[in-house]
Coordinates of C-alpha atoms and ligand atoms in Angstrom, one line a residue:
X15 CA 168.8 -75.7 161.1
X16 CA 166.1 -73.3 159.7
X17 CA 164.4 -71.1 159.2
X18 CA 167.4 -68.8 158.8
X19 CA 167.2 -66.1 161.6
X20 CA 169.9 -63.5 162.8
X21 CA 170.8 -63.7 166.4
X22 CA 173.6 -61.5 166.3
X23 CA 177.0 -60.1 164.6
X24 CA 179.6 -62.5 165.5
X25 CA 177.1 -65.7 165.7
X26 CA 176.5 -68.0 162.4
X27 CA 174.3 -70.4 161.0
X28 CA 175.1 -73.8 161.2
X29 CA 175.5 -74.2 157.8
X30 CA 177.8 -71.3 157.9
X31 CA 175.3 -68.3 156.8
X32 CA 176.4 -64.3 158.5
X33 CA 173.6 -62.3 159.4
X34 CA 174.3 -60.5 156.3
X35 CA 174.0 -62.9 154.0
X36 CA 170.5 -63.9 155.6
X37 CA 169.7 -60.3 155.8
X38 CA 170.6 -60.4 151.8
X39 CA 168.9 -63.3 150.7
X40 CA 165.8 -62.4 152.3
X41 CA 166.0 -59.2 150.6
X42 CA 166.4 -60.5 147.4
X43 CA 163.5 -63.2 147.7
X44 CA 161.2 -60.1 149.4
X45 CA 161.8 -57.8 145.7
X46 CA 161.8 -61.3 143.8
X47 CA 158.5 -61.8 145.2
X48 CA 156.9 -58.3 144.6
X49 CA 158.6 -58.6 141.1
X50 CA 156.5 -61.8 140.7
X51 CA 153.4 -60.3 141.7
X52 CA 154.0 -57.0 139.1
X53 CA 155.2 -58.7 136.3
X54 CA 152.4 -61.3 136.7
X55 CA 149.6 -58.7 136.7
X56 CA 150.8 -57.7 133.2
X57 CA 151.5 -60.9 131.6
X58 CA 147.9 -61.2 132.8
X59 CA 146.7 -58.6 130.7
X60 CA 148.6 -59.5 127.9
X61 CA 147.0 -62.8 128.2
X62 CA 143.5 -61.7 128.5
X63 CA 144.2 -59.2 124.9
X64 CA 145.6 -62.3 123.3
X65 CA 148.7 -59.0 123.3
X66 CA 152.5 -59.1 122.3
X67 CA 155.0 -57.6 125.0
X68 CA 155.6 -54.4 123.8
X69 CA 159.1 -53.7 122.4
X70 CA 159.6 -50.6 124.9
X71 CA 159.5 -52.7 128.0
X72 CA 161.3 -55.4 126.6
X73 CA 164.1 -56.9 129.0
X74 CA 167.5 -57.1 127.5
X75 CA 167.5 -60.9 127.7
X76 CA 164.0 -60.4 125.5
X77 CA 160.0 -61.5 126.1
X78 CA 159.9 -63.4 129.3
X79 CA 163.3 -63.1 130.8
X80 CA 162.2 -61.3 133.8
X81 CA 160.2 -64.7 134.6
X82 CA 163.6 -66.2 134.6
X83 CA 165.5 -63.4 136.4
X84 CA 163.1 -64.0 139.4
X85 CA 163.3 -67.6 139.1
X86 CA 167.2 -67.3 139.1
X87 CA 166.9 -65.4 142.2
X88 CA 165.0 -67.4 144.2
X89 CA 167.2 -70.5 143.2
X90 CA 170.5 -68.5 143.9
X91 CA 169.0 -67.1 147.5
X92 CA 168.1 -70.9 148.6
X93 CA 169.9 -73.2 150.7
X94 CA 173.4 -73.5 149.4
X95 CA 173.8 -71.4 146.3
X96 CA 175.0 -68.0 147.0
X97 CA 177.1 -66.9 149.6
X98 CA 178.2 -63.6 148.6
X99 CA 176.1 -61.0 150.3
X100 CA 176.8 -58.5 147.7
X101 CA 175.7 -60.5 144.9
X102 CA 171.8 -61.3 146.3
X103 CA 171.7 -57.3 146.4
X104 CA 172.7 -56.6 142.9
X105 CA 170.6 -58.8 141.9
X106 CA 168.0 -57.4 144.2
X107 CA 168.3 -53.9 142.4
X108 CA 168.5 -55.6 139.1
X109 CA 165.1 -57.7 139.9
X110 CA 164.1 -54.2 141.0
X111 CA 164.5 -52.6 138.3
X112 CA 163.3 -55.3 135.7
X113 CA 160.5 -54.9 138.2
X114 CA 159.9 -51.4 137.1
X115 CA 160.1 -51.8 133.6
X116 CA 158.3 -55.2 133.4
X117 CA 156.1 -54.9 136.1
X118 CA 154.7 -51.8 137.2
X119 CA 155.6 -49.7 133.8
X120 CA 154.0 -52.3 131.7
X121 CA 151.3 -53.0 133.4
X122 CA 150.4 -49.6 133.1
X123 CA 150.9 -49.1 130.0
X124 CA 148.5 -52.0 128.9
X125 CA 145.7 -50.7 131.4
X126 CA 145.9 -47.3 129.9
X127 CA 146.1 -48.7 126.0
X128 CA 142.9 -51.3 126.6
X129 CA 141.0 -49.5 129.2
X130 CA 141.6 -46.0 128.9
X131 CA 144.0 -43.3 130.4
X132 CA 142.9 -41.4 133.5
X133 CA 141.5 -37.7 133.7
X134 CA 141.3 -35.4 135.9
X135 CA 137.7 -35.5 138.1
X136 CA 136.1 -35.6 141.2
X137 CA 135.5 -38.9 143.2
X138 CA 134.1 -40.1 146.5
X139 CA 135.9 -42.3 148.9
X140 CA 135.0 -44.1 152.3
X141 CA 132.7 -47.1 153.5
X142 CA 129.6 -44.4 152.9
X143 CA 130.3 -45.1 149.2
X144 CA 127.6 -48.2 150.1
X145 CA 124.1 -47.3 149.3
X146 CA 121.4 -49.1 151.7
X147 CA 118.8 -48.8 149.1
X148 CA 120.8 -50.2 145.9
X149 CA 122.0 -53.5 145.0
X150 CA 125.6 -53.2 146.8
X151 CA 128.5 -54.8 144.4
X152 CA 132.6 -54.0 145.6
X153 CA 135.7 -55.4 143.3
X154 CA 139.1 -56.1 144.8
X155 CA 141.6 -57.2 143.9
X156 CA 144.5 -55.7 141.3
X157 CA 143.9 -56.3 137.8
X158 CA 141.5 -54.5 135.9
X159 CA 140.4 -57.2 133.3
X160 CA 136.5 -57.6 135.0
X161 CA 136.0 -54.4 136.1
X162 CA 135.8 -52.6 133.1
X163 CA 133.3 -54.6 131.8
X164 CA 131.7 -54.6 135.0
X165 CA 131.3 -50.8 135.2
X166 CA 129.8 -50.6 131.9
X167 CA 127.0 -53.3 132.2
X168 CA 126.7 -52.3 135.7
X169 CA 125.8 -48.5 134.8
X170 CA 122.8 -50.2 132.5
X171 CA 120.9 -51.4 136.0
X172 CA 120.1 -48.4 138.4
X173 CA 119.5 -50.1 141.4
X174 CA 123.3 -51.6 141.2
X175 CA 125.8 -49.5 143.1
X176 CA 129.1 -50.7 141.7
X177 CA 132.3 -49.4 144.6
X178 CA 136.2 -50.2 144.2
X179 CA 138.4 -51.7 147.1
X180 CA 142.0 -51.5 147.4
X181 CA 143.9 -51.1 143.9
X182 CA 141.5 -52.7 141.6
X183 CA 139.4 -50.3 143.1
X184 CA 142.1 -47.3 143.0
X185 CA 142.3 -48.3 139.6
X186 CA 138.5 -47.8 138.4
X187 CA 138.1 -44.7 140.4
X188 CA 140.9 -42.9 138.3
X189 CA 139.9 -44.3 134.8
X190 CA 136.1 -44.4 135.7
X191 CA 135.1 -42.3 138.6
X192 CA 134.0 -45.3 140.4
X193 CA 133.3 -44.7 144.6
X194 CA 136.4 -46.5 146.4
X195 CA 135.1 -47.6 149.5
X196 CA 138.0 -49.5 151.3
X197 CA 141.7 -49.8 150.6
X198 CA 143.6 -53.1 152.2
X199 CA 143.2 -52.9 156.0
X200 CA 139.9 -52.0 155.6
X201 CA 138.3 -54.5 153.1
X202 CA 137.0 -56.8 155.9
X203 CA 134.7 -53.7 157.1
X204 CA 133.0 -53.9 153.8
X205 CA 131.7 -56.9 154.0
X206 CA 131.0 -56.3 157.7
X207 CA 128.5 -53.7 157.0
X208 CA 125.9 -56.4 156.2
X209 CA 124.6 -54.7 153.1
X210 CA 127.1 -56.1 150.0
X211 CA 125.3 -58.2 147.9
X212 CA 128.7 -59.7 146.0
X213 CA 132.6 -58.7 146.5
X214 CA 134.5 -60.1 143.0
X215 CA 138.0 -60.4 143.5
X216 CA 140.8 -61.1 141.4
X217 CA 144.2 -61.3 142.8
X218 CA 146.6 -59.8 145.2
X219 CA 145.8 -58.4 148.8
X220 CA 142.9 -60.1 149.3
X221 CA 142.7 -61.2 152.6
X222 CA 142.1 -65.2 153.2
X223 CA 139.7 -64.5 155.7
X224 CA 137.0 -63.0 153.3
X225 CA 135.6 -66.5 153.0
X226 CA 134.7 -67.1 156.6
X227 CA 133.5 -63.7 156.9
X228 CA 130.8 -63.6 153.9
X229 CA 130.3 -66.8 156.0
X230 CA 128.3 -64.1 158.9
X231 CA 126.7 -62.1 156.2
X232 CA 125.0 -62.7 153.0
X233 CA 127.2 -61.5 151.2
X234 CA 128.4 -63.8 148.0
X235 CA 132.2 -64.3 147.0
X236 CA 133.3 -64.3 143.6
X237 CA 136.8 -65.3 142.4
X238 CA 137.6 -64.0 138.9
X239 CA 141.5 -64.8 138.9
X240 CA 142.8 -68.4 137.8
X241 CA 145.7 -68.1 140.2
X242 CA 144.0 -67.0 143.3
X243 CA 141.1 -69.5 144.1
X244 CA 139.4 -68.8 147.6
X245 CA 137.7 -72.1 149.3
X246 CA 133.9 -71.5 149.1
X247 CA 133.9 -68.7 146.7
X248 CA 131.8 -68.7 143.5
X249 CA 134.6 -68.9 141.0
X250 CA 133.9 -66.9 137.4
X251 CA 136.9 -66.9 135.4
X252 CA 138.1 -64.2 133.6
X253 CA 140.5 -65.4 130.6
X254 CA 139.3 -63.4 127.2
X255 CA 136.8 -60.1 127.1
X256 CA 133.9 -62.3 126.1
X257 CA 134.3 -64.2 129.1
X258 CA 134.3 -60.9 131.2
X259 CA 131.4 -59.7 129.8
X260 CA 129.5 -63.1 130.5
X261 CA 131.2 -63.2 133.8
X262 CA 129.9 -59.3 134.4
X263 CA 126.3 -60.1 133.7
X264 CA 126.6 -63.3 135.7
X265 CA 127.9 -61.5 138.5
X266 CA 125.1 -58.4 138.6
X267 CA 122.3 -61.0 138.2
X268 CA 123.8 -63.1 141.7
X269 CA 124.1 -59.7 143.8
X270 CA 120.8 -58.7 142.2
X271 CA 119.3 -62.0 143.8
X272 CA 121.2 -62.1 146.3
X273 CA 119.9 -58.8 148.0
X274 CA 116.3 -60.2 149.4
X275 CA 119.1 -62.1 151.8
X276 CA 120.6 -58.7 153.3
X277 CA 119.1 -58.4 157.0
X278 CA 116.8 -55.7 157.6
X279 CA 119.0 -54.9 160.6
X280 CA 122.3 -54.0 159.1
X281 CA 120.2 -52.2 156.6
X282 CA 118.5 -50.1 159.4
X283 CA 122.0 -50.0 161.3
X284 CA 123.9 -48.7 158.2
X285 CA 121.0 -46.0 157.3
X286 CA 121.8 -44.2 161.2
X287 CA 125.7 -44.2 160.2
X288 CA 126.2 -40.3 160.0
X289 CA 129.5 -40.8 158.1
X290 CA 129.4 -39.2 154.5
X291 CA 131.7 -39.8 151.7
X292 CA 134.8 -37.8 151.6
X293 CA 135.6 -36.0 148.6
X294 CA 138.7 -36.1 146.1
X295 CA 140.0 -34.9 143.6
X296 CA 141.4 -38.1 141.2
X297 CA 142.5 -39.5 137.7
X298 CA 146.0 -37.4 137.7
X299 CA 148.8 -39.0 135.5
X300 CA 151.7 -38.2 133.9
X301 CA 150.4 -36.6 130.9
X302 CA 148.0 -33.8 132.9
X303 CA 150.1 -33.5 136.1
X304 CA 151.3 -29.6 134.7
X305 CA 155.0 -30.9 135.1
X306 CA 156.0 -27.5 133.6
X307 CA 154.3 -25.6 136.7
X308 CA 156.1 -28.0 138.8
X309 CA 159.6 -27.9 137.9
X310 CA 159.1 -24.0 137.6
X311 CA 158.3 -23.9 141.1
X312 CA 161.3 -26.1 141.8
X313 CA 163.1 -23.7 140.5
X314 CA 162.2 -20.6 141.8
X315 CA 162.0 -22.4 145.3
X316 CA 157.9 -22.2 146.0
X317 CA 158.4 -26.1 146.8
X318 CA 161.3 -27.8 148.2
X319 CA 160.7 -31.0 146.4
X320 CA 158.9 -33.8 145.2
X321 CA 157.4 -36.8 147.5
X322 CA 156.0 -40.3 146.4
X323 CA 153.9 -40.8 149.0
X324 CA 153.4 -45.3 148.2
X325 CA 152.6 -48.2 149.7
X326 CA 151.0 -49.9 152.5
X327 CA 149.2 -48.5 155.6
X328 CA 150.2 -50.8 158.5
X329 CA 147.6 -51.3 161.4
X330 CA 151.1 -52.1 163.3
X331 CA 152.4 -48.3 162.6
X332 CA 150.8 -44.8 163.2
X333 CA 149.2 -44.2 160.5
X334 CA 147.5 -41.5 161.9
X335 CA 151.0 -39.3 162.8
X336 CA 152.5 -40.5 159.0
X337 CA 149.3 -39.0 157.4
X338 CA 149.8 -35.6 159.4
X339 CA 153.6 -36.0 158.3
X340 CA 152.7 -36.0 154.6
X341 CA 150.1 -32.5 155.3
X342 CA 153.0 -31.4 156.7
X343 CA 155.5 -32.1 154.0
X344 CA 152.6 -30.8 151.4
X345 CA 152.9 -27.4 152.3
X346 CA 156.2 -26.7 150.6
X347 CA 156.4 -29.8 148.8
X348 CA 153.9 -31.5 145.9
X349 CA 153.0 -35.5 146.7
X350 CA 152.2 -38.2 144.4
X351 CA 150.3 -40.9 145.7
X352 CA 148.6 -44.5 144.7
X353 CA 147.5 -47.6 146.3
X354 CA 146.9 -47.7 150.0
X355 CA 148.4 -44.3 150.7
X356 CA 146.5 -42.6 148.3
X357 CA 143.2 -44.1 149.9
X358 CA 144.3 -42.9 153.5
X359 CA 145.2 -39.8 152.5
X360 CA 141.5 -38.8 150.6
X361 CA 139.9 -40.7 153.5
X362 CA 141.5 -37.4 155.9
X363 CA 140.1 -35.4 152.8
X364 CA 144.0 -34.4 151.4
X365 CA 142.9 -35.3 148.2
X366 CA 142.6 -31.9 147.1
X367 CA 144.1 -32.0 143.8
X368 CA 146.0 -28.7 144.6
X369 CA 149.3 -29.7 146.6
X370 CA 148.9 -34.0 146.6
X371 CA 148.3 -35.9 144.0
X372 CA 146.3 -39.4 143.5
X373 CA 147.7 -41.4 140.6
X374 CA 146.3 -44.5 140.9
X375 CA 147.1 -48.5 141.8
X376 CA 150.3 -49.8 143.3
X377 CA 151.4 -50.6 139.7
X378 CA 150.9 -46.7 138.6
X379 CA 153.6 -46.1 140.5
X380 CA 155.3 -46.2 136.9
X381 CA 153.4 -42.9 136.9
X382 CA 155.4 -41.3 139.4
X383 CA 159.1 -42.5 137.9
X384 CA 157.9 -40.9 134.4
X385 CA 156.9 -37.5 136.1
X386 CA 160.3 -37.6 137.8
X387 CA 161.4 -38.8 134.3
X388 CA 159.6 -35.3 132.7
X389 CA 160.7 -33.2 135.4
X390 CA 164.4 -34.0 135.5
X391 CA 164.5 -33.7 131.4
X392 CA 162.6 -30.2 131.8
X393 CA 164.9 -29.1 134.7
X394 CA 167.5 -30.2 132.8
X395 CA 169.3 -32.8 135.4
X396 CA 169.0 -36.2 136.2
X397 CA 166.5 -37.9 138.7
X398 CA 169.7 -38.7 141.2
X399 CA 170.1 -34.7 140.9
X400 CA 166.5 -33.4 141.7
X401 CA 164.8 -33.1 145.0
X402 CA 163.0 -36.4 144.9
X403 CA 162.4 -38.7 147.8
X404 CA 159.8 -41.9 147.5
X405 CA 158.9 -43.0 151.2
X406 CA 156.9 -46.0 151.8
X407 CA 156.1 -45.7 155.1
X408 CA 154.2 -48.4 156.7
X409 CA 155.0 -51.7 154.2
X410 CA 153.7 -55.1 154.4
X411 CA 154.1 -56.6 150.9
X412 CA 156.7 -57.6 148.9
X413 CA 155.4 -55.0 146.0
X414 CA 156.2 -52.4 148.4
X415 CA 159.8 -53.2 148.8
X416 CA 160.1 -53.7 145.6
X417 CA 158.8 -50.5 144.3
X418 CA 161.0 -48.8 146.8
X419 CA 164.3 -50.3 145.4
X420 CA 162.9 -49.9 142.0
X421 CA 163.0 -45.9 142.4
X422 CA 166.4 -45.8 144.1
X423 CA 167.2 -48.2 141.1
X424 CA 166.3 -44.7 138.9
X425 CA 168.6 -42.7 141.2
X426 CA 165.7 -41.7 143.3
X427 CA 166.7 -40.9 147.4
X428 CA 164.1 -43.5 149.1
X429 CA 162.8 -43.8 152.7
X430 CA 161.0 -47.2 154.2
X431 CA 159.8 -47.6 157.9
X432 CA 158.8 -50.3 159.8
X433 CA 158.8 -53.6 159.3
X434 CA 162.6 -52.3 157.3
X435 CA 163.0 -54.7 154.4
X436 CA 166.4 -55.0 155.7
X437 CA 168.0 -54.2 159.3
X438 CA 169.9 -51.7 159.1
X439 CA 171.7 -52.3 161.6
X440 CA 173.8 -54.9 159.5
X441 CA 176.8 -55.1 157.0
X442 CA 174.2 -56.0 154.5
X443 CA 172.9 -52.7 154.8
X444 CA 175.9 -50.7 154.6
X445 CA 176.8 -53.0 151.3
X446 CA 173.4 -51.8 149.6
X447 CA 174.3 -48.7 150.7
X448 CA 177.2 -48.2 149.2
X449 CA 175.6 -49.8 146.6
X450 CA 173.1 -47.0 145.5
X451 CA 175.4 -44.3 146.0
X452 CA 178.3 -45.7 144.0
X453 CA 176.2 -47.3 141.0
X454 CA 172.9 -45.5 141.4
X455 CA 173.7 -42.0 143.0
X456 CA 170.7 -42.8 145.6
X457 CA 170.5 -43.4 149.1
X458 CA 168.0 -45.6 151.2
X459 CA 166.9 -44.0 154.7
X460 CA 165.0 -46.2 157.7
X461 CA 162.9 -44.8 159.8
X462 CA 159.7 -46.1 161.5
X463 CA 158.9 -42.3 163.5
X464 CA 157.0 -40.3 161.6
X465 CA 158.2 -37.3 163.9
X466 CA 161.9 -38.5 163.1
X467 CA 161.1 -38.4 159.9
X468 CA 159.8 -35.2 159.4
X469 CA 162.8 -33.9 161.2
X470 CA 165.5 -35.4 159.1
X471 CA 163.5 -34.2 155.8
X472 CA 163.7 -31.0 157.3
X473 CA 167.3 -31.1 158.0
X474 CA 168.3 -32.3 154.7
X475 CA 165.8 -30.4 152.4
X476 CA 167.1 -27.2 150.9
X477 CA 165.7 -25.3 148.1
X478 CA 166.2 -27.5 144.8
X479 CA 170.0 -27.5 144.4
X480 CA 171.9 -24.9 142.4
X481 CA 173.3 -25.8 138.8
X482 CA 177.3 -25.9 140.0
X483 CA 175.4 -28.8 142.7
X484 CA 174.0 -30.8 140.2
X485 CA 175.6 -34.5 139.6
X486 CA 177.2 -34.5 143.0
X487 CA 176.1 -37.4 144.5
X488 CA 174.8 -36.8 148.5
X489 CA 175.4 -38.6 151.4
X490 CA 173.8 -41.9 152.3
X491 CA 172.0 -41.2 155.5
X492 CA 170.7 -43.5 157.9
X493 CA 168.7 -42.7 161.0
Ligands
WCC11 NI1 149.7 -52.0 147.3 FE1 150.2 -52.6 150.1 FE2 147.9 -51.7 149.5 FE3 148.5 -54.2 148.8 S1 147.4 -52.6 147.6 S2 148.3 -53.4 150.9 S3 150.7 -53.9 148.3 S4 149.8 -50.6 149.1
FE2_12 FE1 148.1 -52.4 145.3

């Protein structure tokens, strides 16, 4: 009795539960929970503006029914409720589309109308991003409430050197130009390099083990999020934009303090690192992304298609042979990136600006649906008829799963390797298969090989398909 595992096909639960409807429910609760995390960010910012919702990315059921919608689905994928496998995955694709409109399209939406829409510029990425001589400060995190205030009064002190890590930090480098050092596996070597005065963190892929390791190093913690409180961490709270600027000063004048405490020897040790700072090419969005020149070379054939390249970078996967799958895929093919795997591709310097594409945080990903959105309308189709594929290669989170079933909610083809979201192996599968193509003319594709992958995008990539092709829906296909 619990927790609810599949053994095999023809064994059940005791309470009765099929390996698919385990397979569903946990599913269901994975895209509730990225859901939760997405649609959380924004009401964040709506509550830090003092904001109304607005009426664009309103839910059907109005203001705040997406709250409910994931609340629903957790109750109805607990013990007892639902037993009908098919029913956990509409909701799944509902919940995963609310997610998109709610979470990740709203969320960007207020970032852009209270902080400023992204241009085009160059930007530096890696750990070399730290200077030994300045006062060190990095912000993690997500949300974007602190940081903008933080830039600004950090630009009026020279001897500050303000760097990004993870999405907050993809976030500031598109808008601002501000030095990413570290996406999500790599935050802990931040820290580790002895020489950060203060990391500030709001919410989301933190890692709990920050605390214990400012513990080794002098480094001070700051929380900034009222939801996400670390043990031992100086907590600043970020509610309003007075409170942010106070909370901005407050935390320049602690790392400005705080840097008589840096050891001489990591100082010394991180001077003789020969790394330098890889350079990019950032702050691309929807509006200067030259979707005309994009769907005219999907026409005339000089690329094949158009790749989201999203999500997390696994220390468990190859990261390594996925990145050299996506150089691969870029020479006939243009790639939009954000969060993690827009950090690990500038940090093997593919952020070029000329073939792949860096558009920002996790939540910008509501970039990439409206440029599929712009170049379906100028290639006059549908998404479910263009040459798009989404692949999320390596996830951990739930955001990732749920930004996957989000785009093959808009009729987008997407691909997921390991850890799968859902074995698919099972009936479960084959029902959310059938699923996407009937209601959503998409298909979902597993495959944890970047090698295997490659080869089945080869195999089923033609030249954008023909007018008398369009609105024929394609073949699921499952490696
Ligand atoms: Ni989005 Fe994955 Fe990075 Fe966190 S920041 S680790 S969900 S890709
Ligand atoms: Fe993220």
């Amino acid at each position: 009795m619990g927790p609810c595992r599949i053994t095999s096909e023809t064994q059940k639960g005791v309470c009765g539960a099929s390996r698919d409807l385990i397979a569903a429910r946990n599913l269901l609760r994975t895209v509730a929970a990225g859901a939760a995390a997405h649609c959380g960010h924004a009401q964040h910012i709506l509550d830090f503006t003092g904001g109304a919702m607005p009426r664009r990315h309103t839910p059907a059921g109005g203001a705040g029914s997406q709250f409910l919608e994931i609340s629903e689905a957790l109750h109805l994928s607990s013990m007892g409720v639902g037993a009908d496998p098919a029913e956990m995955l509409r909701r799944a694709l509902k919940l995963a589309a609310l997610d998109g409109l709610c979470g990740l399209s709203l969320a960007t939406a207020l970032e852009d109308e209270n902080f400023g829409k992204p241009e085009v510029k160059k930007g530096i990425l890696n750990l070399a991003c730290l200077k030994a001589g300045k006062v060190n400060i990095a912000v993690h995190g997500h949300e974007p409430m602190l940081v903008q205030a933080l830039a600004k009064e950090a630009s009026r002190h020279t001897d500050v050197n303000l760097v990004g890590v993870c999405c907050t930090g993809a976030s500031l480098l598109s808008t601002l130009g501000v030095p990413l050092a570290a996406a999500f596996t790599r935050q802990e070597d931040v820290i580790a390099t002895g020489i950060v005065e203060a990391m500030i963190v709001d919410s989301q892929c933190v890692m709990p083990s920050l605390p214990d390791l400012c513990e080794c190093f002098h480094t001070k913690l700051i929380t900034t999020s009222e939801l996400a409180r670390l043990p031992g961490a100086l907590h600043l709270p970020v509610r309003s934009r007075k409170e942010a600027v106070r909370t901005a000063k407050m935390a320049i004048e602690t790392a400005r303090r705080n840097k008589k405490n840096r050891s001489p020897r990591a100082e010394k040790e991180f001077k003789n690192r020969t790394e330098k700072p890889e350079n990019a090419v950032v702050g691309f969005c929807e509006d200067n992304i030259a979707a005309e020149r994009i769907a005219a070379m999907l026409k005339n054939g000089a690329i094949k298609g158009v790749i989201g390249a999203v999500g997390c970078v696994n220390p468990r996967a190859d990261a390594a042979g996925w990145i050299n799958a996506f150089r691969e895929l870029s020479a006939d093919h243009v790639i939009l990136t954000t969060g993690c795997m827009a950090f690990e591709l500038g940090r093997h310097g593919l952020l070029t600006g000329k073939r792949i594409f860096h558009m920002g945080s996790c939540v910008n990903n509501a970039r990439l649906a409206e440029v599929f959105r712009r170049l379906a309308a100028l290639s006059g189709g549908k998404i479910a008829e263009m040459p798009f594929l989404v692949s999320c290669p390596m996830p951990i989170t739930e955001k990732s799963v749920a930004i996957g079933l989000f785009f093959a909610a808009l009729g987008c083809d997407v691909h997921f390797g390991a850890p799968f979201p859902i074995n698919p192996h099972t009936g479960a599968a084959g029902i959310l298969a059938a699923m996407l193509k009937e209601q959503y003319s998409s298909a979902a594709v597993f495959e944890s090989a970047p090698g295997a992958f490659l080869a089945w995008k080869r195999a089923v990539t033609g030249a954008a398909p023909p007018p008398e092709r369009r609105g024929k829906r394609r073949e699921f296909v499952k490696i």
